[in-house]
Amino acid sequence: MSTATTHDTHHEEHPRGLLRWVFTTNHKDIGTLYLIFALAMFFVGGAMAMIIRAELFQPGLQFVDPQFFNSMTTMHALIMVFGAVMPGFVGLANWLVPMMIGAPDMALPRMNNWSFWILPFAGIMLLGTLFMEGGAPAGGWTMYPPLILQTGDAFPYLIFSVHLLGISSIMGAINIVVTIVNMRAPGMTMMKMPLFVWTWLITAYLLIAVMPVFAGAVTMLLTDQYFGTSFFSAAGGGDPVMFQHIFWFFGHPEVYIMILPAFGVVSQIIPTFARKRLFGYSSMVYATASIAFLSFIVWAHHMFTVGMPLTGELFFMYATMLIAVPTGVKVFNWVSTMWKGSMTFETPMLFALAFVVLFTIGGFSGLMMAITPVDFQYHDTYFIVAHFHYTLVTGSVFTLFAAAYYWLPKWTGNMYDEKLGKLHFWLSAIFVNVLFFPQHFLGLAGMPRRIPDYSTQFAEFNMMSSLGGFAFGLTQLLFVYIVIKTVRGGSKATDKVWEGAEGLEWTLPSPPPYHSFTTAPEVK
Amino acid sequence: MTASTGSNPKLVKRLLLIVVGMFGFGFAMVPLYDVFCDITGINGKTGGRVAIAAVIEPDLDRTVMVEFIANVNQSMPWDFTPVVSRMEVHPGKMYRTSFHAKNRTDRTMVGQAIPSVTPGLAARHFKKTECFCFTEQQFLAGEGRDMPLLFMLDPELPEEIEVVTLSYTFFDKHKAIN
Amino acid sequence: MVARQVDSLQDSSRFVIRPNCSLPWRGVVRFYLGMVVVSFGIAIAFALKGAWLILPFAGLEMLVLGAALYVVARRGCRWQTVSIKGDRVEVVEHDSTCTRRQTFQRAWAQVTLEQARINGHPSRLIICSHGRAVEIGGYLAEIEKEQLALELRQAVRPPSLTGLGSMP
Amino acid sequence: MLVSKVKRWLTALAGTALLANAGGAAAEWKLNLRQGVTSISQEAYDLHMLILWICVAIGVVVFGAMFISIIKHRKSKGAKPATFHESTSVEIVWTVVPFLILIGMAIPATKALIAIEDTSNSDLSIKVTGYQWKWGYDYLGEGVSFISTLTTPKEQILNQQDKGENYLLEVDNPVVVPINKKVRLLITANDVLHAWWVPDLGMKRDAIPGFVNEMWFNIEKEGTYRGQCAELCGKDHGFMPIVVVAKNEADYQQWLTDQKAAMDADAAGADRDWSMAELMERGEKAYNTNCAACHQANGEGLKAAGFPGLKGSPLATGPMDAHLQMVMNGKPDTAMAAFGGQLNDIDIAAVVTYERNSWGNDTGDLIQPSEVKAAR
């Protein structure tokens, strides 16, 4: 938004008003659009989470009927995954990748425009299912047949919107890959690229590799329902478990698609505020690549209880445990980067530090779940819910906040309000733990996930979790206020913004000109 | 101004090799998994018709208990029961048994029986030469009949397996298509 | 990117205009083939398991990726030189297969920056005279085009020649 | 502040473990994994504790180092940044050491897994069928089979009554098994995926339509153990509990005999004539366990979810024959199941009679179990 006001001289080139945003092919505009969309969807999905937590506040059915409750868990997941976290990181990539590698824009600006503008339509279609006969999809975001085939009129719309979301991600990923591969500034060799660019390159690679699998899976659901095929129906020689294999072959890389860019963001932020170079740059790159590779051979750990042969269970258990090694390397590298640094604790750093601690806790519970004999107990309980919210909320979402605070001064030219930022951090960090930590206990005590009502032994922790949830949700309104306030004004940011910042994007003015790098920068 | 810099192509090549290798291994896992599903009989799929070419010497010293289970899917309005619920068999010897099914409705229905064997390891050692599950079964309104099953356990059935359970589930063919 | 050699004393200048291209064509092909092997490998493996509907999606995606890489790489192989010397303005276009040369009378050559008719679409930088025209640097960013247009105009009709000022 | 926060979580984690180890009664199941009553659940618990402690130890080291540098190496204390940024030997160490730790975890895990997957030599086999939303049990070779549904009254769920002790974890027909016997479950499903899980037995397994899955347990202690369906299966996924009652061998045999007698009695009862009052009473019970989930206790159905009402419906007030056919054989392609295979003649007659004479449906019709039997 800020960029619009800074180039009075070129105004006649760019359509003004709303149309400018509709037709824009500028990576900064599109990045902004993605980020705004992600934030909006974060609140839509968050509102659904509030409904879930309100219903679970006490035992008994209070507000919603069980069918609608299931719709809420399903839609909350779909919207957060495909509407909030992924577009959030694609937005960051749009803003930052060209600036970090010294390219004038993304490689395919027009495709960039399309890949964004598909999103709102897909989102509206997905939300539209809430008002259809038979209700919104309620079979879980994993869409396991045969249950998902019991969806009412919403079913084809669900499949179509998921297709659109997939197409958008694919186009985004292709654009990012092509940009990184072909548009680096002279001297910007692969091993000089900032880690954020590296993690996005690997993420985009994962996306390209698995998205067709996902598109195929949901299409087979569609043909099973309407065209008489029986890919997943035992009656025609199919197998409902086959869908789970296909889904998780996509789904496991997908969860890394949501966390790898977060690793990249944290690897940018920690060195800046530790005023020390990132420890083990090349091992970070290799660790990221190994995590990506492992993500292809561990999918069945999401489905240990379907009754696989022993050899299969052992293989997937060992492969899953291996993930701890490269992930550990990353955490050790971050800690070593801080070691003997000269640290300051501005809001982005606080979020990054909370990420390291809380994501590691999520990693620990992940390691515990890799152990198949115990996973038979953890599977489909709140322990799992706690685990993936530690990795996705205190992992991905916290890094999105960190990234927003870190680059907001660069994007807008204005400093955010540090006091409010810190307040936002502390409230978020405390309440997110009140929200999700008790869910570990609930799961261990035996509360299954995706239930609208529970036996009275789980009442205390659910109430605690709900209170944490409401508080965490409210806290995020503060973030919106901070962002709006920063966009509208504030003390001017310097070009470098942060004392310890390094990278091409900090050589540009704040805010950067509408078209950055008119002549390619030389990389040292 | 030169577009490509010296060290880049080499590094890219190396990285690509690693990446391709990794992904190659990744996708190789799928057929690999496929293979071990076939070997180990994931989900107890017994596969289709098995023709037994050579005459196999029955292993009369060993007895294995075979249990029969019958289910109908989606509460299909059929009665479906095994005529005998368990049999002691010698591996390598052919046995005959039958299942009884009855269509309780007043309309003609077509069903398809889907077999499943547990433990999964036994699945590929469970040889059926004649089975009502090979084809769709049409039942007139109110019709009931016995359907034969001719089977043999492969003598190579792993030693530790003492009980094999064969389950059939009848699916309403009309429902499956719609 | 634009590289300039301006010799104001001899009143000759040469502009080399090319998009930045960090991976050579061979690298692009290898990258693409690697991706195709991976994507089709996965799709074929699933097809063998019976889930053949993944295959067309993989094919479609590889088509789009291939097109994207091709478009960008081809853009990288195209470069233009604009030489201004004596009474001639010579524009040489190179692409992977051929070289085209166009010469304009310097006195008549016009450098224009045409704004796009549709909002948000790129403008076109054109050198033309006597009904012949050639577009320069279609792949450049807007601001680069503006800068280049300014410099080209100056080079074609230097202020020192028209007497309106002198070059430093 | 961050230090204290993480300390708090660490103490919480450690406290959890300590409480569990000390065998603190109430806190044990509230904070930590249940130890359960089978060898499997005990092994799972031991593994869980082992890995929890390893994670706590790693956490202490990593977060410890992090907080030392946060406290000591801060700019406000005048710390000057060091310049090191690479060390191959350190990288190798922290790749290899975790790898060795993982091997240490994998060995006991493999052993436990092999034991869990060994279903051979069982003493008793029970077929478990998941329905939307109840469980069917079939004691193989005994001829005993029944359906097990939730008995918690709607009033408790809707907060019109105080919740009972076993709110949502109580059923009409619990699964009864003998203790110290290896019980093998053959698990399948009738419609969609379900998962059979009783935490105290230490194992869960998916129920998949068309396929049979196996699991086993050997309960060491008499008692009642409660669990729930653990795979999302639609609207009432949260309302299909599992109750396992473990009895000693003699009591178990007695129970088996009683069950068979009850089934015989029902078979005999199908031949006598039932009065309207008898049928209505039994019908209300059968309706509430089998039909009310969709058609609702007040017979009005759930139109939004596509479940039609029965109050004043042409089906429940029109010809008796069509109504009976619907109950027995269901309606293809809808959630309306065929109850002919699930309910006995008496219950079907009672449900039909009840539906035709409730909520203002005053047909006065009455159907005898013997007529149902004839219609089969």
mmCIF file of N, CA and C in Angstrom, chain A residues 404-457:
data_model
loop_
_atom_site.group_PDB
_atom_site.id
_atom_site.type_symbol
_atom_site.label_atom_id
_atom_site.label_comp_id
_atom_site.label_asym_id
_atom_site.label_seq_id
_atom_site.Cartn_x
_atom_site.Cartn_y
_atom_site.Cartn_z
ATOM 1 N N ALA A 404 6.732 -10.403 9.571
ATOM 2 C CA ALA A 404 5.994 -9.151 9.374
ATOM 3 C C ALA A 404 6.682 -8.023 10.125
ATOM 4 N N TYR A 405 7.048 -8.246 11.408
ATOM 5 C CA TYR A 405 7.702 -7.179 12.173
ATOM 6 C C TYR A 405 9.069 -6.857 11.601
ATOM 7 N N TYR A 406 9.758 -7.895 11.114
ATOM 8 C CA TYR A 406 11.137 -7.732 10.659
ATOM 9 C C TYR A 406 11.185 -6.895 9.383
ATOM 10 N N TRP A 407 10.261 -7.183 8.457
ATOM 11 C CA TRP A 407 10.338 -6.505 7.164
ATOM 12 C C TRP A 407 9.327 -5.364 6.995
ATOM 13 N N LEU A 408 8.397 -5.241 7.952
ATOM 14 C CA LEU A 408 7.397 -4.179 7.821
ATOM 15 C C LEU A 408 8.053 -2.801 7.650
ATOM 16 N N PRO A 409 9.088 -2.469 8.421
ATOM 17 C CA PRO A 409 9.727 -1.153 8.217
ATOM 18 C C PRO A 409 10.308 -1.011 6.812
ATOM 19 N N LYS A 410 10.842 -2.109 6.279
ATOM 20 C CA LYS A 410 11.369 -2.066 4.899
ATOM 21 C C LYS A 410 10.224 -1.864 3.896
ATOM 22 N N TRP A 411 9.122 -2.578 4.117
ATOM 23 C CA TRP A 411 8.016 -2.506 3.168
ATOM 24 C C TRP A 411 7.327 -1.149 3.172
ATOM 25 N N THR A 412 7.138 -0.620 4.393
ATOM 26 C CA THR A 412 6.319 0.592 4.485
ATOM 27 C C THR A 412 7.157 1.851 4.635
ATOM 28 N N GLY A 413 8.416 1.696 5.051
ATOM 29 C CA GLY A 413 9.223 2.875 5.331
ATOM 30 C C GLY A 413 9.004 3.422 6.724
ATOM 31 N N ASN A 414 8.093 2.795 7.472
ATOM 32 C CA ASN A 414 7.799 3.274 8.818
ATOM 33 C C ASN A 414 8.134 2.205 9.850
ATOM 34 N N MET A 415 8.635 2.639 11.010
ATOM 35 C CA MET A 415 8.862 1.705 12.099
ATOM 36 C C MET A 415 7.518 1.357 12.733
ATOM 37 N N TYR A 416 7.360 0.076 13.109
ATOM 38 C CA TYR A 416 6.178 -0.284 13.881
ATOM 39 C C TYR A 416 6.383 0.159 15.310
ATOM 40 N N ASP A 417 5.320 0.134 16.078
ATOM 41 C CA ASP A 417 5.377 0.540 17.482
ATOM 42 C C ASP A 417 5.975 -0.596 18.311
ATOM 43 N N GLU A 418 7.226 -0.408 18.720
ATOM 44 C CA GLU A 418 7.951 -1.495 19.389
ATOM 45 C C GLU A 418 7.244 -1.947 20.666
ATOM 46 N N LYS A 419 6.697 -0.980 21.407
ATOM 47 C CA LYS A 419 6.031 -1.332 22.673
ATOM 48 C C LYS A 419 4.842 -2.249 22.410
ATOM 49 N N LEU A 420 4.016 -1.846 21.432
ATOM 50 C CA LEU A 420 2.840 -2.663 21.117
ATOM 51 C C LEU A 420 3.266 -4.009 20.563
ATOM 52 N N GLY A 421 4.327 -4.001 19.762
ATOM 53 C CA GLY A 421 4.830 -5.251 19.194
ATOM 54 C C GLY A 421 5.222 -6.221 20.291
ATOM 55 N N LYS A 422 5.941 -5.703 21.286
ATOM 56 C CA LYS A 422 6.362 -6.574 22.394
ATOM 57 C C LYS A 422 5.157 -7.071 23.169
ATOM 58 N N LEU A 423 4.182 -6.180 23.348
ATOM 59 C CA LEU A 423 2.953 -6.598 24.051
ATOM 60 C C LEU A 423 2.279 -7.730 23.277
ATOM 61 N N HIS A 424 2.190 -7.539 21.963
ATOM 62 C CA HIS A 424 1.596 -8.581 21.118
ATOM 63 C C HIS A 424 2.354 -9.886 21.283
ATOM 64 N N PHE A 425 3.672 -9.799 21.309
ATOM 65 C CA PHE A 425 4.452 -11.026 21.463
ATOM 66 C C PHE A 425 4.153 -11.716 22.784
ATOM 67 N N TRP A 426 4.247 -10.958 23.884
ATOM 68 C CA TRP A 426 4.115 -11.620 25.185
ATOM 69 C C TRP A 426 2.725 -12.210 25.366
ATOM 70 N N LEU A 427 1.698 -11.457 24.940
ATOM 71 C CA LEU A 427 0.340 -12.009 25.063
ATOM 72 C C LEU A 427 0.210 -13.276 24.217
ATOM 73 N N SER A 428 0.714 -13.216 22.977
ATOM 74 C CA SER A 428 0.610 -14.389 22.096
ATOM 75 C C SER A 428 1.346 -15.573 22.700
ATOM 76 N N ALA A 429 2.577 -15.328 23.151
ATOM 77 C CA ALA A 429 3.410 -16.440 23.618
ATOM 78 C C ALA A 429 2.808 -17.084 24.863
ATOM 79 N N ILE A 430 2.244 -16.270 25.735
ATOM 80 C CA ILE A 430 1.662 -16.853 26.955
ATOM 81 C C ILE A 430 0.382 -17.606 26.610
ATOM 82 N N PHE A 431 -0.497 -16.961 25.863
ATOM 83 C CA PHE A 431 -1.812 -17.584 25.653
ATOM 84 C C PHE A 431 -1.732 -18.787 24.718
ATOM 85 N N VAL A 432 -0.787 -18.774 23.811
ATOM 86 C CA VAL A 432 -0.705 -19.925 22.919
ATOM 87 C C VAL A 432 -0.345 -21.167 23.727
ATOM 88 N N ASN A 433 0.435 -20.973 24.773
ATOM 89 C CA ASN A 433 0.771 -22.122 25.621
ATOM 90 C C ASN A 433 -0.383 -22.532 26.504
ATOM 91 N N VAL A 434 -1.127 -21.544 27.000
ATOM 92 C CA VAL A 434 -2.327 -21.888 27.766
ATOM 93 C C VAL A 434 -3.307 -22.638 26.869
ATOM 94 N N LEU A 435 -3.318 -22.238 25.598
ATOM 95 C CA LEU A 435 -4.228 -22.859 24.639
ATOM 96 C C LEU A 435 -3.812 -24.289 24.322
ATOM 97 N N PHE A 436 -2.563 -24.505 23.988
ATOM 98 C CA PHE A 436 -2.198 -25.814 23.443
ATOM 99 C C PHE A 436 -1.498 -26.750 24.420
ATOM 100 N N PHE A 437 -0.826 -26.217 25.451
ATOM 101 C CA PHE A 437 -0.113 -27.169 26.303
ATOM 102 C C PHE A 437 -1.043 -28.144 27.004
ATOM 103 N N PRO A 438 -2.184 -27.698 27.558
ATOM 104 C CA PRO A 438 -3.073 -28.667 28.231
ATOM 105 C C PRO A 438 -3.586 -29.745 27.282
ATOM 106 N N GLN A 439 -3.562 -29.461 25.985
ATOM 107 C CA GLN A 439 -4.069 -30.467 25.055
ATOM 108 C C GLN A 439 -3.182 -31.709 25.030
ATOM 109 N N HIS A 440 -1.900 -31.548 25.387
ATOM 110 C CA HIS A 440 -1.055 -32.737 25.548
ATOM 111 C C HIS A 440 -1.666 -33.651 26.609
ATOM 112 N N PHE A 441 -2.028 -33.041 27.742
ATOM 113 C CA PHE A 441 -2.566 -33.835 28.857
ATOM 114 C C PHE A 441 -3.879 -34.492 28.459
ATOM 115 N N LEU A 442 -4.720 -33.727 27.753
ATOM 116 C CA LEU A 442 -6.007 -34.273 27.312
ATOM 117 C C LEU A 442 -5.797 -35.508 26.452
ATOM 118 N N GLY A 443 -4.866 -35.399 25.529
ATOM 119 C CA GLY A 443 -4.617 -36.518 24.624
ATOM 120 C C GLY A 443 -4.096 -37.728 25.372
ATOM 121 N N LEU A 444 -3.157 -37.478 26.273
ATOM 122 C CA LEU A 444 -2.588 -38.592 27.023
ATOM 123 C C LEU A 444 -3.651 -39.250 27.887
ATOM 124 N N ALA A 445 -4.571 -38.448 28.405
ATOM 125 C CA ALA A 445 -5.621 -39.006 29.249
ATOM 126 C C ALA A 445 -6.669 -39.747 28.432
ATOM 127 N N GLY A 446 -6.647 -39.588 27.123
ATOM 128 C CA GLY A 446 -7.528 -40.396 26.292
ATOM 129 C C GLY A 446 -8.640 -39.650 25.598
ATOM 130 N N MET A 447 -8.497 -38.352 25.381
ATOM 131 C CA MET A 447 -9.562 -37.635 24.671
ATOM 132 C C MET A 447 -9.297 -37.690 23.163
ATOM 133 N N PRO A 448 -10.213 -38.316 22.385
ATOM 134 C CA PRO A 448 -10.020 -38.348 20.940
ATOM 135 C C PRO A 448 -10.185 -36.956 20.346
ATOM 136 N N ARG A 449 -9.601 -36.741 19.192
ATOM 137 C CA ARG A 449 -9.780 -35.445 18.540
ATOM 138 C C ARG A 449 -11.095 -35.466 17.751
ATOM 139 N N ARG A 450 -11.494 -34.280 17.284
ATOM 140 C CA ARG A 450 -12.682 -34.123 16.441
ATOM 141 C C ARG A 450 -13.954 -34.593 17.110
ATOM 142 N N ILE A 451 -14.068 -34.419 18.430
ATOM 143 C CA ILE A 451 -15.344 -34.725 19.084
ATOM 144 C C ILE A 451 -15.930 -33.445 19.653
ATOM 145 N N PRO A 452 -17.250 -33.264 19.524
ATOM 146 C CA PRO A 452 -17.887 -32.026 19.967
ATOM 147 C C PRO A 452 -18.202 -32.028 21.463
ATOM 148 N N ASP A 453 -18.095 -33.159 22.091
ATOM 149 C CA ASP A 453 -18.478 -33.279 23.489
ATOM 150 C C ASP A 453 -17.581 -34.344 24.102
ATOM 151 N N TYR A 454 -17.345 -34.245 25.403
ATOM 152 C CA TYR A 454 -16.372 -35.161 25.994
ATOM 153 C C TYR A 454 -16.804 -35.505 27.405
ATOM 154 N N SER A 455 -16.206 -36.572 27.927
ATOM 155 C CA SER A 455 -16.607 -36.984 29.272
ATOM 156 C C SER A 455 -16.010 -36.019 30.288
ATOM 157 N N THR A 456 -16.612 -36.015 31.474
ATOM 158 C CA THR A 456 -16.356 -34.938 32.433
ATOM 159 C C THR A 456 -14.917 -34.898 32.941
ATOM 160 N N GLN A 457 -14.190 -36.022 32.832
ATOM 161 C CA GLN A 457 -12.802 -36.010 33.322
ATOM 162 C C GLN A 457 -11.921 -35.036 32.551
#
